[in-house]
Short mmCIF file of C-alpha atoms in Angstrom, two decimals:
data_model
loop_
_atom_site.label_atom_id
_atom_site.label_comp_id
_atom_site.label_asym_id
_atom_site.label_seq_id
_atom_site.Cartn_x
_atom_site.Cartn_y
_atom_site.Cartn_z
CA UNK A 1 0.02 -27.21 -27.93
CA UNK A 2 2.75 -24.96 -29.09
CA UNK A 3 0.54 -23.07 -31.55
CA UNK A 4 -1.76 -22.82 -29.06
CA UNK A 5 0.23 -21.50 -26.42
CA UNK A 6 -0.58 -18.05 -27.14
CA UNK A 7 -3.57 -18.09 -26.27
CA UNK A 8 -2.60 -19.39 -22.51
CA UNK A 9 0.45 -16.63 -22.30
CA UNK A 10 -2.05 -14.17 -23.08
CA UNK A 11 -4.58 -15.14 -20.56
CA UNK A 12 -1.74 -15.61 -17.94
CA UNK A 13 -0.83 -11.90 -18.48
CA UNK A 14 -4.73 -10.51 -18.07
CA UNK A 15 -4.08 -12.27 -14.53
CA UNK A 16 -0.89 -10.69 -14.00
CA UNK A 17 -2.76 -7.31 -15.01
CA UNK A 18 -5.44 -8.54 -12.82
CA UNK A 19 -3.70 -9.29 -9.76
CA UNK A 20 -1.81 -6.16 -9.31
CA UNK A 21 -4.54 -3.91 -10.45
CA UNK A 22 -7.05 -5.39 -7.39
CA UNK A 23 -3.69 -5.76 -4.80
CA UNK A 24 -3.14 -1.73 -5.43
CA UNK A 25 -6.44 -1.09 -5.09
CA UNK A 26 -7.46 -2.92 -2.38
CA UNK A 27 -4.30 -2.19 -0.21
CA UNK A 28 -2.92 1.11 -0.80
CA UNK A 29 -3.72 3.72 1.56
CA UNK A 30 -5.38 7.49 0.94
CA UNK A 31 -2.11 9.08 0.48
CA UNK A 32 -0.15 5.80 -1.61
CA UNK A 33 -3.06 6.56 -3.85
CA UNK A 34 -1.88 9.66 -5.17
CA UNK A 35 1.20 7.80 -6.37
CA UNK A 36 2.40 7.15 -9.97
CA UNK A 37 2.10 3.62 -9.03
CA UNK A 38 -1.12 3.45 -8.50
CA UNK A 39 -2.19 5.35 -11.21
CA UNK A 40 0.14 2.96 -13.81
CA UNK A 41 -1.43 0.01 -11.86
CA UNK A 42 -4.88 1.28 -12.77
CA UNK A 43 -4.08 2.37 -16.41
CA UNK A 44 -2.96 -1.46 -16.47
CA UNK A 45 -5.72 -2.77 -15.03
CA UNK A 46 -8.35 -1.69 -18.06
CA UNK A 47 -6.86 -4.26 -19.86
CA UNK A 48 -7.90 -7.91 -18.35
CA UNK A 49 -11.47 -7.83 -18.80
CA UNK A 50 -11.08 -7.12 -22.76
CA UNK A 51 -8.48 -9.58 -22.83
CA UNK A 52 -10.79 -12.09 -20.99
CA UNK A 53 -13.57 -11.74 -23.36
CA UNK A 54 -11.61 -11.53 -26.27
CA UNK A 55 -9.80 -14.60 -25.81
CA UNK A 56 -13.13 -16.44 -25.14
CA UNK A 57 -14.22 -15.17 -28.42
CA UNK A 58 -11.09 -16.87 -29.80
CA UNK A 59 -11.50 -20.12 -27.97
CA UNK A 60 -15.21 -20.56 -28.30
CA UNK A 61 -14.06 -20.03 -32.09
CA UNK A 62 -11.39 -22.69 -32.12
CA UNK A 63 -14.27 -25.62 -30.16
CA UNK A 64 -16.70 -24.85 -32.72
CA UNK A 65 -14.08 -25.70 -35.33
CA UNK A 66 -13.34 -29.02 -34.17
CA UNK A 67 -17.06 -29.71 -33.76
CA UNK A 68 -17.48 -29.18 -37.37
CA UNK A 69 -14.55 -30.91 -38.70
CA UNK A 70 -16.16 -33.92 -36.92
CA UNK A 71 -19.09 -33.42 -38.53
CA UNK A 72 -21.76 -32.47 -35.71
CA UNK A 73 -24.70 -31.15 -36.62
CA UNK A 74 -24.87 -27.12 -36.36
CA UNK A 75 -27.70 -28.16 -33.34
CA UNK A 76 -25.78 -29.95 -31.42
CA UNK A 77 -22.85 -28.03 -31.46
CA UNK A 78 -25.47 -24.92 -30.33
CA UNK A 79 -26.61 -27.48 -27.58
CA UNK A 80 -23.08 -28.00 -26.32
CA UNK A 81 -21.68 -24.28 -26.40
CA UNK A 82 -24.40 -22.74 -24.81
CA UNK A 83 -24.75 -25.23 -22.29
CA UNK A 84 -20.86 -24.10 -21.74
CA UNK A 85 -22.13 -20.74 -21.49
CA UNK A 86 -24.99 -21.44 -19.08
CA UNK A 87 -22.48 -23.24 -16.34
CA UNK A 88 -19.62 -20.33 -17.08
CA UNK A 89 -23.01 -18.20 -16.21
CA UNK A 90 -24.04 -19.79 -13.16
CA UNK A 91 -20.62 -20.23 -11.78
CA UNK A 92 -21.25 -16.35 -11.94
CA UNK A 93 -24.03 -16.16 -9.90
CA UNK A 94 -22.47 -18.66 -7.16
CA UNK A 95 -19.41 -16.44 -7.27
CA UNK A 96 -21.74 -13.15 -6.23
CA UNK A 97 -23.48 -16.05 -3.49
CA UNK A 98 -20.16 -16.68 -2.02
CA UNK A 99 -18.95 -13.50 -1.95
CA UNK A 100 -22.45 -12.26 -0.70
CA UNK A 101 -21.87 -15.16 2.34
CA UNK A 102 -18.19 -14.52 3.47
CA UNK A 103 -19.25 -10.75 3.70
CA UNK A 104 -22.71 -10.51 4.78
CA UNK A 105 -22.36 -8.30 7.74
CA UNK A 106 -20.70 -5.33 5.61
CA UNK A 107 -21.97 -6.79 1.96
CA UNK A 108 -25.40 -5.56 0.63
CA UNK A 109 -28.05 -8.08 -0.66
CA UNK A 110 -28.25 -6.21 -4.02
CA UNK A 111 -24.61 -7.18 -4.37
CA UNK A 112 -25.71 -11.03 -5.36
CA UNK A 113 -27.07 -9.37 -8.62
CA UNK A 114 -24.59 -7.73 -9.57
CA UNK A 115 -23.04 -7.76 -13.27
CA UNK A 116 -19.61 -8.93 -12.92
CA UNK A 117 -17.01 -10.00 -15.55
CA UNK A 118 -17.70 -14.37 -15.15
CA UNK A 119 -21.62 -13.23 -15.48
CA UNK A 120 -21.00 -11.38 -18.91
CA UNK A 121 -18.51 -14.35 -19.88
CA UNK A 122 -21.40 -16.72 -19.45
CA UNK A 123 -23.87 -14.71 -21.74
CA UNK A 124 -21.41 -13.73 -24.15
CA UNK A 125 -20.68 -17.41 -24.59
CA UNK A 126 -24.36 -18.31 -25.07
CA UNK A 127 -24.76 -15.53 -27.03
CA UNK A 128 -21.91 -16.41 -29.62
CA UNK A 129 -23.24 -19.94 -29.48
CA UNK A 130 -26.52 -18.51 -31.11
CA UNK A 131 -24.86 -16.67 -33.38
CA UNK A 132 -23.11 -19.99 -34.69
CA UNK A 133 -26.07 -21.75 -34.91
CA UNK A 134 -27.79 -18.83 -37.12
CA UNK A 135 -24.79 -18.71 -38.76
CA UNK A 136 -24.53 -21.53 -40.26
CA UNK A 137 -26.47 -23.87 -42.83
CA UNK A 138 -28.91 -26.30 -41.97
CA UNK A 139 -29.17 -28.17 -45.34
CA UNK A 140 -26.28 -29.91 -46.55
CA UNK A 141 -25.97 -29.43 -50.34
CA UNK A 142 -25.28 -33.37 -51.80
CA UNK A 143 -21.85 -31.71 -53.61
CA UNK A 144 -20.39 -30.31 -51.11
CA UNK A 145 -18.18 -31.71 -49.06
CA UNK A 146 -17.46 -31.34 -44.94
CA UNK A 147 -14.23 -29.21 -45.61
CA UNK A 148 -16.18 -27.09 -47.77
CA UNK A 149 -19.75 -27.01 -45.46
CA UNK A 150 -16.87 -26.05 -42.83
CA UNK A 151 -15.57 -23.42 -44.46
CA UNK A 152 -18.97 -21.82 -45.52
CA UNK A 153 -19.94 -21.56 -42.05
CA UNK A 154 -16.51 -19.98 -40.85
CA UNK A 155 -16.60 -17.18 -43.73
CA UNK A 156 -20.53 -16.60 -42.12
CA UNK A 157 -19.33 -16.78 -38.64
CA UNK A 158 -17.34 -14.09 -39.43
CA UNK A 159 -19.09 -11.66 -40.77
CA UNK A 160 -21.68 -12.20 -38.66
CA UNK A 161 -19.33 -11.82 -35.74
CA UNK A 162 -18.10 -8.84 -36.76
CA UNK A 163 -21.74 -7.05 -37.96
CA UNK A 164 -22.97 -8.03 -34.29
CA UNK A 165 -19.77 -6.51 -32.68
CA UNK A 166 -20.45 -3.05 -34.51
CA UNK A 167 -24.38 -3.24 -33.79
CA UNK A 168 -23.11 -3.64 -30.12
CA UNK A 169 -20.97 -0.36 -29.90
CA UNK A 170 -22.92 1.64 -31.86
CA UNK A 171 -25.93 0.48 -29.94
CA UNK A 172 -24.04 1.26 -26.46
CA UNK A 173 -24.26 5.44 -25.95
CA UNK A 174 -27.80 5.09 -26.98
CA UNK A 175 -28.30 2.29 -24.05
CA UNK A 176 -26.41 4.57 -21.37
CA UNK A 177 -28.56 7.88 -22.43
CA UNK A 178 -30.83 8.40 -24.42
CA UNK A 179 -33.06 5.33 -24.92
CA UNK A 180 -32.32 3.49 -21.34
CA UNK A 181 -34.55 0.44 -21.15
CA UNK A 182 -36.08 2.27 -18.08
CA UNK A 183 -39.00 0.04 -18.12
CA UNK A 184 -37.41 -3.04 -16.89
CA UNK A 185 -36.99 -3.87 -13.34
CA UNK A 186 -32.89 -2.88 -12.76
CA UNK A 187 -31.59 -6.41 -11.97
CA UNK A 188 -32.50 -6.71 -15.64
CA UNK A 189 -31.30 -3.14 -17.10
CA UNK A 190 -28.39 -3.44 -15.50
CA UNK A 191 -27.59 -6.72 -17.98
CA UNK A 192 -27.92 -3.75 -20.90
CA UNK A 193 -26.33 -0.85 -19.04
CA UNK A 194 -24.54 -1.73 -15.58
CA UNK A 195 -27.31 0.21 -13.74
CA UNK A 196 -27.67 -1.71 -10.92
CA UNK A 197 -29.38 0.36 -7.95
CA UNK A 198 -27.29 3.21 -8.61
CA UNK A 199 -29.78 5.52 -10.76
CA UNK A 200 -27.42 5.13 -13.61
CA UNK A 201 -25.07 3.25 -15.61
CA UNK A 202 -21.56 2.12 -13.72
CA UNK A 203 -18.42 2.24 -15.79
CA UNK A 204 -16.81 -0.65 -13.27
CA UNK A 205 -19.25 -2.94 -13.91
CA UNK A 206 -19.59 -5.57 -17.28
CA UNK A 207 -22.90 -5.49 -19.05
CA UNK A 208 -24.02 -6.61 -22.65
CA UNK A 209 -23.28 -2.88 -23.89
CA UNK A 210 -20.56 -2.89 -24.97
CA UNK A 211 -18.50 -5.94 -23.14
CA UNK A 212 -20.01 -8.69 -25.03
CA UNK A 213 -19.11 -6.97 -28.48
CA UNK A 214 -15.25 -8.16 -27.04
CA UNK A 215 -15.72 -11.55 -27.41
CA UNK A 216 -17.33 -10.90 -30.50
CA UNK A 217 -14.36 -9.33 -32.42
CA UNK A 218 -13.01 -12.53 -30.65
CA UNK A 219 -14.64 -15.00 -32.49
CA UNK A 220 -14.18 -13.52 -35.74
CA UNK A 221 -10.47 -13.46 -35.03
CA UNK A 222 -10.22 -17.01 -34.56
CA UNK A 223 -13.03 -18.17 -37.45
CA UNK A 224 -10.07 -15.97 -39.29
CA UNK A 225 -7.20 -18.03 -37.95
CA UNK A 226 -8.80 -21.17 -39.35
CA UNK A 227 -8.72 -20.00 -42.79
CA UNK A 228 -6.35 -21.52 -44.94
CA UNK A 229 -4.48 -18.47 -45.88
CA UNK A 230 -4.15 -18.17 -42.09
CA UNK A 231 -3.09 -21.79 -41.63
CA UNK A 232 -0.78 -21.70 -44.12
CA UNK A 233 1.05 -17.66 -43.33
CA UNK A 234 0.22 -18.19 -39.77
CA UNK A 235 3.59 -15.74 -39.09
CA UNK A 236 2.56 -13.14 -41.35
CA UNK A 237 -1.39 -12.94 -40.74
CA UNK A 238 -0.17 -12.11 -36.92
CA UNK A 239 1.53 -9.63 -38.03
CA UNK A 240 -1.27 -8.47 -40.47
CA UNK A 241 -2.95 -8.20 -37.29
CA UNK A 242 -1.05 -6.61 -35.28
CA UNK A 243 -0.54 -4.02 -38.13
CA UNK A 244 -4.37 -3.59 -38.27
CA UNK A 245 -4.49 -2.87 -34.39
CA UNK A 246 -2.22 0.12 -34.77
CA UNK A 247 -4.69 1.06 -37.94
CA UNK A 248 -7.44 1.20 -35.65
CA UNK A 249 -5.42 2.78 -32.92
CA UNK A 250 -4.92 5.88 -35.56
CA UNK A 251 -8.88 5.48 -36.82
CA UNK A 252 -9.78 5.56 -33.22
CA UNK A 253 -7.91 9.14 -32.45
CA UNK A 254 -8.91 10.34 -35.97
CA UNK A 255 -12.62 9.42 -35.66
CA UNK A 256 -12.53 10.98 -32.00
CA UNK A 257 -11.16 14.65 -33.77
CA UNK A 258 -12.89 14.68 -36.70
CA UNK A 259 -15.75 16.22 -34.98
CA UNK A 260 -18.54 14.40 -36.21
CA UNK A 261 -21.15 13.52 -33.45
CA UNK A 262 -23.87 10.84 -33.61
CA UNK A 263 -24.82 11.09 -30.28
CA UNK A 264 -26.87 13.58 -28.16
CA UNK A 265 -24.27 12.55 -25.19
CA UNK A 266 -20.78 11.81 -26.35
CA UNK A 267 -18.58 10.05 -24.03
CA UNK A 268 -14.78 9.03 -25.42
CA UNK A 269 -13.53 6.80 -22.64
CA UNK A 270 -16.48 4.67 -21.45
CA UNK A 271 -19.37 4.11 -23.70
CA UNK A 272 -18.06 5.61 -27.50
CA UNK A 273 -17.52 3.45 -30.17
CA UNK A 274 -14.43 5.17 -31.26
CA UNK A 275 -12.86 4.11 -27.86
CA UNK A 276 -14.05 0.46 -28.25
CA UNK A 277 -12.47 0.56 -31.50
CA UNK A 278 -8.92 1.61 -29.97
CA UNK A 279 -9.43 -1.20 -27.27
CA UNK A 280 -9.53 -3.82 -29.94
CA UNK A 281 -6.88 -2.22 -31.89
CA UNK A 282 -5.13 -2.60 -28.49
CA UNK A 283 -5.88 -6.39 -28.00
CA UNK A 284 -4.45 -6.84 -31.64
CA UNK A 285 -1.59 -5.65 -30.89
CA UNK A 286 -1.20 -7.58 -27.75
CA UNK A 287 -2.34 -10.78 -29.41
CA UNK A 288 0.53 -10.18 -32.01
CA UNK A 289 3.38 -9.26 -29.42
CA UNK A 290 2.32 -12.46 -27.41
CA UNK A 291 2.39 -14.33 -30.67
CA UNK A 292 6.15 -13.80 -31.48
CA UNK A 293 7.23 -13.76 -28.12
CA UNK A 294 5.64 -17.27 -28.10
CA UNK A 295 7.40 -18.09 -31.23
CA UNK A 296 10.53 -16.36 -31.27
CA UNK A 297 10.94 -15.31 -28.23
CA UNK A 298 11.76 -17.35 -24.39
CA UNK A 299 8.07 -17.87 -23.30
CA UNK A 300 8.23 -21.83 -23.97
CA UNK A 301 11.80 -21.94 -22.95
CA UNK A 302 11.62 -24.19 -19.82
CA UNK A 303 9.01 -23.34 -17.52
CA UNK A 304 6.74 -20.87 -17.82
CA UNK A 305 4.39 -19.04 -14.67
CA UNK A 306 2.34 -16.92 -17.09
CA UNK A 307 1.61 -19.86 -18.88
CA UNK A 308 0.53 -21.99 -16.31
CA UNK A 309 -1.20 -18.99 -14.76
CA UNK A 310 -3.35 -18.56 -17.78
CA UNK A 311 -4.44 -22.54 -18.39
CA UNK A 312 -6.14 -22.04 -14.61
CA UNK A 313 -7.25 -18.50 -15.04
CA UNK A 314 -10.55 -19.08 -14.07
CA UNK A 315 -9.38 -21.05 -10.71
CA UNK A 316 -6.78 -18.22 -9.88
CA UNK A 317 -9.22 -15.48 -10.58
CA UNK A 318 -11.81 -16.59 -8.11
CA UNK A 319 -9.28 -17.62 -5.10
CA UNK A 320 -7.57 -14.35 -5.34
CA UNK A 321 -10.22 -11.89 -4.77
CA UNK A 322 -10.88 -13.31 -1.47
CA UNK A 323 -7.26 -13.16 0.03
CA UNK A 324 -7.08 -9.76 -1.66
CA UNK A 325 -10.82 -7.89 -1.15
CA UNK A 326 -12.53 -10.17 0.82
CA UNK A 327 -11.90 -11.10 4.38
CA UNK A 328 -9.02 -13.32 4.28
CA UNK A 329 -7.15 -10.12 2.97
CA UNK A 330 -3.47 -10.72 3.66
CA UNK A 331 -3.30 -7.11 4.16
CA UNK A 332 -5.32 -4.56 5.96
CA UNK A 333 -7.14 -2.53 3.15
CA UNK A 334 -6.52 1.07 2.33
CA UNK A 335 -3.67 1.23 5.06
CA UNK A 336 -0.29 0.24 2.68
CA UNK A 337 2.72 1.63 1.43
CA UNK A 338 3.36 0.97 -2.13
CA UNK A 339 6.08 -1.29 -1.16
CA UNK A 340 3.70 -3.40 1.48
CA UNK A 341 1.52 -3.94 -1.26
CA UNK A 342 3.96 -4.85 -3.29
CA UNK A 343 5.16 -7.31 -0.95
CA UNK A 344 1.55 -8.89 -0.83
CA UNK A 345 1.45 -8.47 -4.71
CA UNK A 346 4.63 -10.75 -4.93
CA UNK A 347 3.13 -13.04 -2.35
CA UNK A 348 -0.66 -13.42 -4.33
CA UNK A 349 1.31 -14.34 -7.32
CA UNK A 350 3.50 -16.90 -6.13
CA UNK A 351 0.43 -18.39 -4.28
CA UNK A 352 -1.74 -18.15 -7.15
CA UNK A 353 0.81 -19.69 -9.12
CA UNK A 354 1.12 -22.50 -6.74
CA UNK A 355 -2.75 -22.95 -6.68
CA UNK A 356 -2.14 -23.61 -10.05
CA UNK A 357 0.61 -25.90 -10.61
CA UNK A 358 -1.57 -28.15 -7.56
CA UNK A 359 -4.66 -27.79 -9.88
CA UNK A 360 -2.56 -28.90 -13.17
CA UNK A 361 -1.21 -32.18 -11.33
CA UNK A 362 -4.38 -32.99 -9.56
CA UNK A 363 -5.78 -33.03 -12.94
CA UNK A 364 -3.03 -35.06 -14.68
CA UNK A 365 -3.19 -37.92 -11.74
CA UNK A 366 -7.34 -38.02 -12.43
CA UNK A 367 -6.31 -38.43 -16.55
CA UNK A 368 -4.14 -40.80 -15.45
CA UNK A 369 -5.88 -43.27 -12.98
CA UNK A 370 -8.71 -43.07 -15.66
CA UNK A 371 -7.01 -44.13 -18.64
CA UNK A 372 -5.30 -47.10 -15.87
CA UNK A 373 -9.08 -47.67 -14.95
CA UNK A 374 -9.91 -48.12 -18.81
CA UNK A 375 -7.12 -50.62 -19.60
CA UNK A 376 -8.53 -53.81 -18.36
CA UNK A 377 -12.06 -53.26 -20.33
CA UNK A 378 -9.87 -52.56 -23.75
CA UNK A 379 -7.83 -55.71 -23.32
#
């Protein structure tokens, strides 16, 4: 649990991110807008989905490791992830029904197929579950043994993670521009580009180009943590890390100067693969500042919300949007002060966190009367 914990701090803070991004948003009115608040808030808020999709990357990474140390065949741990996929994927789509349902009389119908962040969680998902199975061997060789079948397959996964990561972005401005896939209806183009009924691609919204290529980089990150030289300088291959997140920070800013131009349409910010590459040098470095203060640092000290916050982020992420955006908004939209909506940010996180801590010991009680329920039939 305490290696682990990482993982859940760093989740916990894409909600924090999360929360105050859509309370600024949502809130604030015309003229609290043109604060420096807002535009921090904003600058903050580009961070959750990578850090979302990363980390699922990461996770899906350390399931598929404990599948194989068990011995499951590379099919049935394909069967199990992307059948974790599909649900994450459909709990999408119900997500876009609800929201669709609570807002109907202002909410268009084209909204319910929409591309949203739990929709490109889903396919990302099945879509690394795939890549596992391809990945790795389906004949067992009589001399080797699991540890070493297991490690064969992680040194594939990773490589392969990483090759389909880079075919991703460098795939992407082609996708937005030049080579659209205008011959598919746009509920479907919009899964490549973010099109939806708009005539072109959206920034705001999450499909395959590039967001999947996130959870990508994830995976190979935690196929790489499962290494032995990772198991055994777990300290110092963090740091590694977080060293080779500033590297591509630097690559990022040099690539972008250097003047060189693949692309008919060039776009730094949103669709270039120079800019993805600063985003994950930016999630390195996150993942290795989370890492020490997880270690070193106070996070496991007691108590901790952003913890707890990121073991239900899933919960927390779909209550919130209604009592923020949707109409059991705690506070009128668009007509705030930055302190009002700072107020209702305060208020969103202590209820979120509550939702959360009521989730946790639901759950424990359930574990608990179960395992009571099992005692008689082991005796």
């Amino acid at each position: 649990m305490k290696r682990l914990a990482y993982i859940d701090w760093m989740r916990g803070l894409a909600c924090v991110l999360m929360f105050q991004t859509h309370c600024y948003d949502s809130w604030l009115s015309p003229e609290a807008r043109k604060s420096a608040v807002f535009g921090w808030s904003q600058l903050g808020g580009t961070l959750p989905a990578p850090i979302f999709l990363f980390l699922s990357g990461i996770s899906f990474a350390l399931v598929t490791e404990r599948l194989r140390e068990k011995g499951t065949s590379p099919g049935a741990i394909a069967k199990t992830t992307i059948r974790r996929g599909a649900e994450v994927f459909a709990l999408g789509l119900l997500f876009r029904v609800q929201e669709y349902a609570l807002g109907y009389r202002w909410v268009r119908w084209t909204d319910l197929l929409r591309v949203d962040i739990l929709n490109m969680l889903g396919i990302s998902m099945m879509l690394m579950g795939v890549l596992c199975w391809l990945s790795q061997a389906r004949r067992r060789e009589a001399s080797s043994t699991l540890p070493q079948i297991v490690a064969a397959a992680r040194h594939r996964g990773i490589l392969a993670s990483l090759l389909a990561a880079s075919v991703v972005a460098i795939a992407t401005p082609f996708l937005w521009t030049t080579y659209r896939p205008l011959f598919l209806p746009w509920p479907l183009e919009s899964y490549i580009n973010g099109v939806h009924v708009l005539g072109k691609p959206q920034y705001w919204l999450f499909p395959v180009f590039p967001w999947s290529a996130f959870a990508l980089v994830g995976l190979a990150v935690g196929f790489f943590l499962f290494t032995s030289i990772a198991k055994r300088y777990e300290a110092l291959v963090f740091a590694a890390l977080g060293g080779t997140g500033i590297l591509a920070c630097f690559l990022s800013l040099k690539l972008d100067r250097s003047g060189f131009q693949l692309y008919p349409t060039y776009d730094y910010w949103h669709t270039s693969p120079n800019f993805f590459l600063m985003r994950c040098g930016i999630l390195l470095i996150i993942l290795f500042c989370v890492y020490a203060w997880c270690r070193w640092g106070l996070a496991q000290m007691g108590f901790s919300p952003i913890i707890q916050l990121g073991k239900t982020s899933l919960l927390v992420y779909w209550v919130h949007i209604e009592f923020v955006y949707g109409r059991f908004s705690i506070l009128p939209k668009h007509q705030s002060t930055v302190l009002q909506a700072s107020v209702g940010l305060s208020i969103i996180f202590l209820a979120m966190l509550l939702l959360s801590l009521v989730r946790a010991n639901w759950k424990d009680r359930r574990a608990k009367a179960q395992k009571l329920a099992a005692a008689p039939a082991l005796t």
